[in-house]
PDB file of C-alpha atoms and ligand atoms in Angstrom:
ATOM      1  CA  MET A   1     -42.604  47.846  56.904  1.00  0.00           C
ATOM      2  CA  SER A   2     -39.170  46.987  56.416  1.00  0.00           C
ATOM      3  CA  THR A   3     -36.702  49.999  56.097  1.00  0.00           C
ATOM      4  CA  ASP A   4     -34.578  47.993  53.726  1.00  0.00           C
ATOM      5  CA  PRO A   5     -35.510  48.623  50.070  1.00  0.00           C
ATOM      6  CA  GLU A   6     -34.031  45.614  48.853  1.00  0.00           C
ATOM      7  CA  LYS A   7     -35.994  43.518  51.242  1.00  0.00           C
ATOM      8  CA  THR A   8     -39.187  44.982  50.260  1.00  0.00           C
ATOM      9  CA  ASP A   9     -38.798  44.561  46.559  1.00  0.00           C
ATOM     10  CA  ASP A  10     -37.727  41.124  46.898  1.00  0.00           C
ATOM     11  CA  ARG A  11     -41.024  40.511  49.087  1.00  0.00           C
ATOM     12  CA  ASP A  12     -43.189  42.321  46.373  1.00  0.00           C
ATOM     13  CA  ALA A  13     -42.080  39.603  44.259  1.00  0.00           C
ATOM     14  CA  GLY A  14     -42.920  36.277  46.420  1.00  0.00           C
ATOM     15  CA  VAL A  15     -39.242  35.404  47.060  1.00  0.00           C
ATOM     16  CA  SER A  16     -35.970  37.046  48.363  1.00  0.00           C
ATOM     17  CA  ARG A  17     -33.040  37.744  46.396  1.00  0.00           C
ATOM     18  CA  ARG A  18     -31.078  35.337  48.228  1.00  0.00           C
ATOM     19  CA  GLU A  19     -33.543  32.486  47.773  1.00  0.00           C
ATOM     20  CA  PHE A  20     -33.486  33.280  44.267  1.00  0.00           C
ATOM     21  CA  ILE A  21     -29.558  33.490  43.649  1.00  0.00           C
ATOM     22  CA  GLY A  22     -29.845  30.285  45.879  1.00  0.00           C
ATOM     23  CA  VAL A  23     -32.076  28.369  43.512  1.00  0.00           C
ATOM     24  CA  THR A  24     -30.949  29.324  40.376  1.00  0.00           C
ATOM     25  CA  GLY A  25     -27.149  28.719  41.396  1.00  0.00           C
ATOM     26  CA  ALA A  26     -28.050  25.187  42.441  1.00  0.00           C
ATOM     27  CA  ALA A  27     -29.318  24.861  39.095  1.00  0.00           C
ATOM     28  CA  LEU A  28     -26.657  26.114  37.302  1.00  0.00           C
ATOM     29  CA  VAL A  29     -24.205  23.727  39.028  1.00  0.00           C
ATOM     30  CA  ALA A  30     -26.391  20.967  38.304  1.00  0.00           C
ATOM     31  CA  THR A  31     -26.133  21.581  34.444  1.00  0.00           C
ATOM     32  CA  THR A  32     -22.480  22.336  34.277  1.00  0.00           C
ATOM     33  CA  ALA A  33     -21.716  19.299  36.224  1.00  0.00           C
ATOM     34  CA  ALA A  34     -23.890  17.137  33.995  1.00  0.00           C
ATOM     35  CA  PRO A  35     -21.782  16.652  31.088  1.00  0.00           C
ATOM     36  CA  ALA A  36     -18.770  16.214  33.363  1.00  0.00           C
ATOM     37  CA  LEU A  37     -20.771  13.375  34.666  1.00  0.00           C
ATOM     38  CA  GLU A  38     -21.521  11.890  31.636  1.00  0.00           C
ATOM     39  CA  ALA A  39     -17.918  12.441  30.277  1.00  0.00           C
ATOM     40  CA  GLN A  40     -16.933  10.057  33.535  1.00  0.00           C
ATOM     41  CA  THR A  41     -19.404   7.583  32.858  1.00  0.00           C
ATOM     42  CA  THR A  42     -18.704   6.969  28.812  1.00  0.00           C
ATOM     43  CA  PRO A  43     -16.365   4.026  28.320  1.00  0.00           C
ATOM     44  CA  THR A  44     -13.394   4.622  27.103  1.00  0.00           C
ATOM     45  CA  THR A  45     -12.581   2.314  24.204  1.00  0.00           C
ATOM     46  CA  ASN A  46      -9.095   2.155  22.654  1.00  0.00           C
ATOM     47  CA  PRO A  47      -8.616   1.278  18.740  1.00  0.00           C
ATOM     48  CA  PRO A  48      -7.597  -2.633  18.990  1.00  0.00           C
ATOM     49  CA  ALA A  49      -4.174  -3.331  18.450  1.00  0.00           C
ATOM     50  CA  ARG A  50      -3.548  -4.367  14.786  1.00  0.00           C
ATOM     51  CA  PRO A  51      -1.661  -7.607  14.498  1.00  0.00           C
ATOM     52  CA  HIS A  52       1.962  -7.446  13.091  1.00  0.00           C
ATOM     53  CA  THR A  53       5.023  -9.134  12.925  1.00  0.00           C
ATOM     54  CA  ALA A  54       8.538  -8.639  12.100  1.00  0.00           C
ATOM     55  CA  ILE A  55       9.709  -9.940   8.958  1.00  0.00           C
ATOM     56  CA  ARG A  56      13.087 -10.208   7.351  1.00  0.00           C
ATOM     57  CA  LEU A  57      13.628  -9.825   3.502  1.00  0.00           C
ATOM     58  CA  THR A  58      15.660  -9.115   0.693  1.00  0.00           C
ATOM     59  CA  VAL A  59      14.527  -6.332  -1.866  1.00  0.00           C
ATOM     60  CA  ASN A  60      16.355  -5.303  -5.180  1.00  0.00           C
ATOM     61  CA  GLY A  61      19.318  -7.066  -3.475  1.00  0.00           C
ATOM     62  CA  GLY A  62      19.111  -4.799  -0.159  1.00  0.00           C
ATOM     63  CA  ALA A  63      18.574  -7.159   3.277  1.00  0.00           C
ATOM     64  CA  ARG A  64      15.577  -5.173   5.068  1.00  0.00           C
ATOM     65  CA  ARG A  65      13.818  -5.842   8.710  1.00  0.00           C
ATOM     66  CA  ILE A  66      10.758  -4.621   8.561  1.00  0.00           C
ATOM     67  CA  GLU A  67       7.353  -4.689  10.919  1.00  0.00           C
ATOM     68  CA  VAL A  68       4.375  -5.129   8.994  1.00  0.00           C
ATOM     69  CA  ASP A  69       0.759  -5.394   9.743  1.00  0.00           C
ATOM     70  CA  ASP A  70      -0.589  -9.236   9.284  1.00  0.00           C
ATOM     71  CA  HIS A  71      -3.100  -7.891   6.620  1.00  0.00           C
ATOM     72  CA  TRP A  72      -0.569  -5.878   4.744  1.00  0.00           C
ATOM     73  CA  THR A  73      -0.105  -7.138   0.803  1.00  0.00           C
ATOM     74  CA  LEU A  74       3.293  -7.240  -0.813  1.00  0.00           C
ATOM     75  CA  ALA A  75       2.057  -4.647  -3.122  1.00  0.00           C
ATOM     76  CA  GLU A  76       1.225  -2.433  -0.026  1.00  0.00           C
ATOM     77  CA  LEU A  77       4.498  -2.800   1.552  1.00  0.00           C
ATOM     78  CA  LEU A  78       6.686  -2.108  -1.758  1.00  0.00           C
ATOM     79  CA  ARG A  79       4.646   0.611  -2.779  1.00  0.00           C
ATOM     80  CA  ASP A  80       3.217   2.586   0.454  1.00  0.00           C
ATOM     81  CA  HIS A  81       6.072   1.494   3.109  1.00  0.00           C
ATOM     82  CA  LEU A  82       9.341   1.182   0.468  1.00  0.00           C
ATOM     83  CA  ARG A  83       8.367   3.767  -1.767  1.00  0.00           C
ATOM     84  CA  LEU A  84       8.767   1.398  -4.744  1.00  0.00           C
ATOM     85  CA  THR A  85       5.832   2.391  -7.070  1.00  0.00           C
ATOM     86  CA  GLY A  86       7.082   1.188 -10.142  1.00  0.00           C
ATOM     87  CA  THR A  87       4.937  -2.029  -8.951  1.00  0.00           C
ATOM     88  CA  LYS A  88       1.600  -0.818 -10.384  1.00  0.00           C
ATOM     89  CA  LEU A  89      -1.771  -1.788  -8.991  1.00  0.00           C
ATOM     90  CA  GLY A  90      -4.714  -2.585 -11.893  1.00  0.00           C
ATOM     91  CA  CYS A  91      -7.172  -4.892 -10.366  1.00  0.00           C
ATOM     92  CA  GLU A  92      -5.939  -5.685  -7.089  1.00  0.00           C
ATOM     93  CA  ARG A  93      -7.619  -9.345  -7.174  1.00  0.00           C
ATOM     94  CA  GLY A  94      -4.998 -11.340  -9.226  1.00  0.00           C
ATOM     95  CA  GLU A  95      -6.585 -11.035 -12.664  1.00  0.00           C
ATOM     96  CA  CYS A  96      -4.329  -8.310 -14.514  1.00  0.00           C
ATOM     97  CA  GLY A  97      -0.847  -9.029 -13.442  1.00  0.00           C
ATOM     98  CA  ALA A  98       0.007  -5.055 -13.446  1.00  0.00           C
ATOM     99  CA  CYS A  99       1.780  -5.782  -9.650  1.00  0.00           C
ATOM    100  CA  THR A 100       4.020  -8.396 -10.617  1.00  0.00           C
ATOM    101  CA  VAL A 101       7.133  -9.002  -8.863  1.00  0.00           C
ATOM    102  CA  LEU A 102       9.777 -11.737  -8.518  1.00  0.00           C
ATOM    103  CA  VAL A 103       9.552 -13.641  -5.414  1.00  0.00           C
ATOM    104  CA  ASP A 104      12.678 -16.316  -5.076  1.00  0.00           C
ATOM    105  CA  ASP A 105      12.927 -15.417  -9.013  1.00  0.00           C
ATOM    106  CA  LYS A 106       9.406 -16.776  -9.345  1.00  0.00           C
ATOM    107  CA  PRO A 107       6.878 -14.131 -10.524  1.00  0.00           C
ATOM    108  CA  VAL A 108       4.075 -13.601  -8.235  1.00  0.00           C
ATOM    109  CA  TYR A 109       1.052 -11.327  -7.792  1.00  0.00           C
ATOM    110  CA  SER A 110       1.709  -8.648  -5.526  1.00  0.00           C
ATOM    111  CA  CYS A 111      -1.750  -7.535  -4.699  1.00  0.00           C
ATOM    112  CA  SER A 112      -2.468 -10.968  -3.843  1.00  0.00           C
ATOM    113  CA  TYR A 113       0.280 -12.056  -1.827  1.00  0.00           C
ATOM    114  CA  LEU A 114       0.791 -11.101   1.677  1.00  0.00           C
ATOM    115  CA  ALA A 115       3.962  -9.191   3.034  1.00  0.00           C
ATOM    116  CA  VAL A 116       4.244 -11.520   5.733  1.00  0.00           C
ATOM    117  CA  TRP A 117       4.622 -14.335   3.284  1.00  0.00           C
ATOM    118  CA  ALA A 118       7.884 -12.628   1.738  1.00  0.00           C
ATOM    119  CA  ASP A 119       9.586 -13.750   5.344  1.00  0.00           C
ATOM    120  CA  GLY A 120      13.079 -14.840   4.895  1.00  0.00           C
ATOM    121  CA  LYS A 121      12.428 -14.461   0.901  1.00  0.00           C
ATOM    122  CA  LYS A 122      14.250 -12.331  -1.928  1.00  0.00           C
ATOM    123  CA  VAL A 123      12.000  -9.891  -3.747  1.00  0.00           C
ATOM    124  CA  LEU A 124      12.481  -8.130  -7.210  1.00  0.00           C
ATOM    125  CA  THR A 125      10.948  -5.342  -8.401  1.00  0.00           C
ATOM    126  CA  VAL A 126      11.228  -3.315 -11.447  1.00  0.00           C
ATOM    127  CA  GLU A 127      13.048  -0.857  -9.502  1.00  0.00           C
ATOM    128  CA  GLY A 128      15.994  -3.645  -9.203  1.00  0.00           C
ATOM    129  CA  LEU A 129      16.149  -4.289 -13.021  1.00  0.00           C
ATOM    130  CA  THR A 130      18.607  -1.178 -13.217  1.00  0.00           C
ATOM    131  CA  ARG A 131      21.922  -1.688 -12.528  1.00  0.00           C
ATOM    132  CA  ASP A 132      24.462   1.626 -11.873  1.00  0.00           C
ATOM    133  CA  GLY A 133      21.896   3.534 -13.530  1.00  0.00           C
ATOM    134  CA  LYS A 134      21.750   1.541 -16.857  1.00  0.00           C
ATOM    135  CA  LEU A 135      18.277  -0.280 -17.970  1.00  0.00           C
ATOM    136  CA  ASP A 136      18.240  -4.104 -18.250  1.00  0.00           C
ATOM    137  CA  PRO A 137      18.562  -5.127 -21.810  1.00  0.00           C
ATOM    138  CA  LEU A 138      15.280  -6.390 -21.209  1.00  0.00           C
ATOM    139  CA  GLN A 139      13.966  -2.650 -20.703  1.00  0.00           C
ATOM    140  CA  GLU A 140      16.192  -1.601 -23.613  1.00  0.00           C
ATOM    141  CA  ALA A 141      14.377  -4.180 -25.724  1.00  0.00           C
ATOM    142  CA  PHE A 142      10.939  -3.250 -24.561  1.00  0.00           C
ATOM    143  CA  ILE A 143      11.633   0.327 -25.839  1.00  0.00           C
ATOM    144  CA  ALA A 144      13.397  -0.919 -29.171  1.00  0.00           C
ATOM    145  CA  HIS A 145      10.274  -2.361 -30.094  1.00  0.00           C
ATOM    146  CA  ASP A 146       7.818   0.158 -28.592  1.00  0.00           C
ATOM    147  CA  ALA A 147       6.415  -2.262 -26.290  1.00  0.00           C
ATOM    148  CA  PRO A 148       5.222  -0.012 -23.863  1.00  0.00           C
ATOM    149  CA  GLN A 149       2.117   2.181 -24.835  1.00  0.00           C
ATOM    150  CA  CYS A 150       0.428   4.178 -21.786  1.00  0.00           C
ATOM    151  CA  GLY A 151       3.268   1.961 -19.494  1.00  0.00           C
ATOM    152  CA  PHE A 152       0.593   0.836 -16.826  1.00  0.00           C
ATOM    153  CA  CYS A 153       1.272  -3.081 -17.670  1.00  0.00           C
ATOM    154  CA  THR A 154       4.839  -2.547 -18.252  1.00  0.00           C
ATOM    155  CA  SER A 155       6.688  -3.233 -14.726  1.00  0.00           C
ATOM    156  CA  GLY A 156       4.752  -6.272 -14.480  1.00  0.00           C
ATOM    157  CA  GLN A 157       5.176  -7.697 -18.060  1.00  0.00           C
ATOM    158  CA  LEU A 158       8.945  -7.146 -17.213  1.00  0.00           C
ATOM    159  CA  MET A 159       8.996  -9.044 -14.277  1.00  0.00           C
ATOM    160  CA  THR A 160       7.282 -11.873 -15.796  1.00  0.00           C
ATOM    161  CA  ALA A 161       9.282 -11.809 -19.314  1.00  0.00           C
ATOM    162  CA  LYS A 162      12.476 -11.457 -16.553  1.00  0.00           C
ATOM    163  CA  ALA A 163      11.647 -14.509 -14.937  1.00  0.00           C
ATOM    164  CA  LEU A 164      11.272 -16.438 -18.204  1.00  0.00           C
ATOM    165  CA  LEU A 165      14.499 -15.487 -19.821  1.00  0.00           C
ATOM    166  CA  SER A 166      16.173 -17.061 -16.513  1.00  0.00           C
ATOM    167  CA  GLN A 167      14.164 -20.517 -17.212  1.00  0.00           C
ATOM    168  CA  THR A 168      14.147 -20.448 -21.334  1.00  0.00           C
ATOM    169  CA  PRO A 169      17.151 -18.249 -22.621  1.00  0.00           C
ATOM    170  CA  ARG A 170      16.008 -18.400 -25.774  1.00  0.00           C
ATOM    171  CA  PRO A 171      12.007 -18.232 -25.764  1.00  0.00           C
ATOM    172  CA  THR A 172      10.046 -18.942 -28.931  1.00  0.00           C
ATOM    173  CA  PRO A 173       7.047 -16.335 -29.094  1.00  0.00           C
ATOM    174  CA  ALA A 174       4.785 -19.186 -28.365  1.00  0.00           C
ATOM    175  CA  GLU A 175       6.553 -19.658 -25.526  1.00  0.00           C
ATOM    176  CA  VAL A 176       6.586 -15.911 -24.494  1.00  0.00           C
ATOM    177  CA  ARG A 177       2.587 -15.803 -25.042  1.00  0.00           C
ATOM    178  CA  THR A 178       2.286 -18.566 -22.786  1.00  0.00           C
ATOM    179  CA  ALA A 179       4.620 -17.334 -19.866  1.00  0.00           C
ATOM    180  CA  LEU A 180       2.861 -13.645 -20.200  1.00  0.00           C
ATOM    181  CA  THR A 181      -0.665 -15.350 -20.199  1.00  0.00           C
ATOM    182  CA  GLY A 182      -1.283 -13.785 -16.721  1.00  0.00           C
ATOM    183  CA  ASN A 183      -0.175 -10.004 -17.866  1.00  0.00           C
ATOM    184  CA  LEU A 184      -2.857  -8.120 -19.651  1.00  0.00           C
ATOM    185  CA  CYS A 185      -2.340  -5.133 -21.726  1.00  0.00           C
ATOM    186  CA  ARG A 186      -5.367  -2.818 -21.709  1.00  0.00           C
ATOM    187  CA  CYS A 187      -3.983  -0.929 -24.809  1.00  0.00           C
ATOM    188  CA  SER A 188      -3.469  -4.907 -26.550  1.00  0.00           C
ATOM    189  CA  ASN A 189      -0.065  -4.181 -27.495  1.00  0.00           C
ATOM    190  CA  TYR A 190       0.805  -7.802 -27.160  1.00  0.00           C
ATOM    191  CA  ASN A 191       2.569  -8.334 -30.557  1.00  0.00           C
ATOM    192  CA  ARG A 192       5.156  -5.901 -29.511  1.00  0.00           C
ATOM    193  CA  ILE A 193       5.753  -7.154 -25.994  1.00  0.00           C
ATOM    194  CA  VAL A 194       6.506 -10.574 -27.295  1.00  0.00           C
ATOM    195  CA  GLU A 195       8.761  -9.114 -29.959  1.00  0.00           C
ATOM    196  CA  ALA A 196      10.540  -7.443 -27.408  1.00  0.00           C
ATOM    197  CA  VAL A 197      11.213 -10.458 -25.192  1.00  0.00           C
ATOM    198  CA  VAL A 198      12.130 -12.627 -27.936  1.00  0.00           C
ATOM    199  CA  ALA A 199      14.524  -9.938 -28.783  1.00  0.00           C
ATOM    200  CA  ALA A 200      16.164  -9.699 -25.532  1.00  0.00           C
ATOM    201  CA  GLY A 201      16.371 -13.620 -25.145  1.00  0.00           C
ATOM    202  CA  ALA A 202      18.343 -13.533 -29.040  1.00  0.00           C
ATOM    203  CA  ALA A 203      20.376 -11.028 -27.664  1.00  0.00           C
ATOM    204  CA  GLY A 204      22.060 -12.962 -25.272  1.00  0.00           C
ATOM    205  CA  PRO A 205      22.811 -13.804 -21.723  1.00  0.00           C
ATOM    206  CA  SER A 206      23.371 -10.010 -20.620  1.00  0.00           C
ATOM    207  CA  ALA A 207      19.308  -9.821 -20.625  1.00  0.00           C
ATOM    208  CA  ARG A 208      19.198 -12.689 -18.412  1.00  0.00           C
ATOM    209  CA  THR A 209      21.396 -12.005 -15.767  1.00  0.00           C
ATOM    210  CA  GLN A 210      21.446  -8.048 -14.868  1.00  0.00           C
ATOM    211  CA  GLY A 211      19.095  -7.334 -12.173  1.00  0.00           C
ATOM    212  CA  GLY A 212      18.187 -11.042 -11.603  1.00  0.00           C
ATOM    213  CA  ALA A 213      21.702 -11.396  -9.389  1.00  0.00           C
ATOM    214  CA  GLN A 214      21.005 -10.431  -5.316  1.00  0.00           C
TER     215      GLN A 214
HETATM  216  S1  FES B 301      -3.256  -5.576  -9.457  1.00  0.00           S
HETATM  217 FE1  FES B 301      -2.531  -7.848  -8.938  1.00  0.00          FE
HETATM  218  S2  FES B 301      -3.338  -8.985 -10.611  1.00  0.00           S
HETATM  219 FE2  FES B 301      -3.983  -6.860 -10.863  1.00  0.00          FE
HETATM  220  S1  FES B 302       0.882  -0.468 -22.229  1.00  0.00           S
HETATM  221 FE1  FES B 302      -1.148   0.379 -21.535  1.00  0.00          FE
HETATM  222  S2  FES B 302      -1.720  -1.339 -20.509  1.00  0.00           S
HETATM  223 FE2  FES B 302      -0.304  -2.351 -21.593  1.00  0.00          FE
END
């Protein structure tokens, strides 16, 4: 009979304490090592690099050089990256005209025009219509004739009208309606919008030159 009480207890249980610690210790090592092994074997995936392009353009008279993701629309570039939020987004699929800006003096739907396409071009947004803190006479005419209601379509209407006045200085109501066909107004304030543009044309060349010169 052993004189070591500890050894006696171990043997009574059918396994020595040293054997027990050895077995459970190995199990613990195996358990904690398993996640590390898994982590090592999990393939590392980096997000794919997004194609991007450096473009140069003029925005409201200021030269810019900007890295753009190739999938950005011009509206995204203007609103989200240049903070020119006067350009509004309505349908985002080329139907409502709320996002209209001028690219090389022509109205375009900026929601449907890629930012990379503006490389080398000049862009005019509604923010560019003001000069030295003064509203463009076309904007003044919109106010005078209550053309904006909720105002959501207004910046797009203004930009299309601006392009019209630079080509047709004194448009008739019919010409204004035709030019603004691609700019929808959900407040249906068309008569006053047309009146405002006709009035701006009748007021003279100042309505056509401010904001457009870049
Ligand atoms: S938001 Fe661009 S056309 Fe409607
Ligand atoms: S003023 Fe409201 S959408 Fe035209």
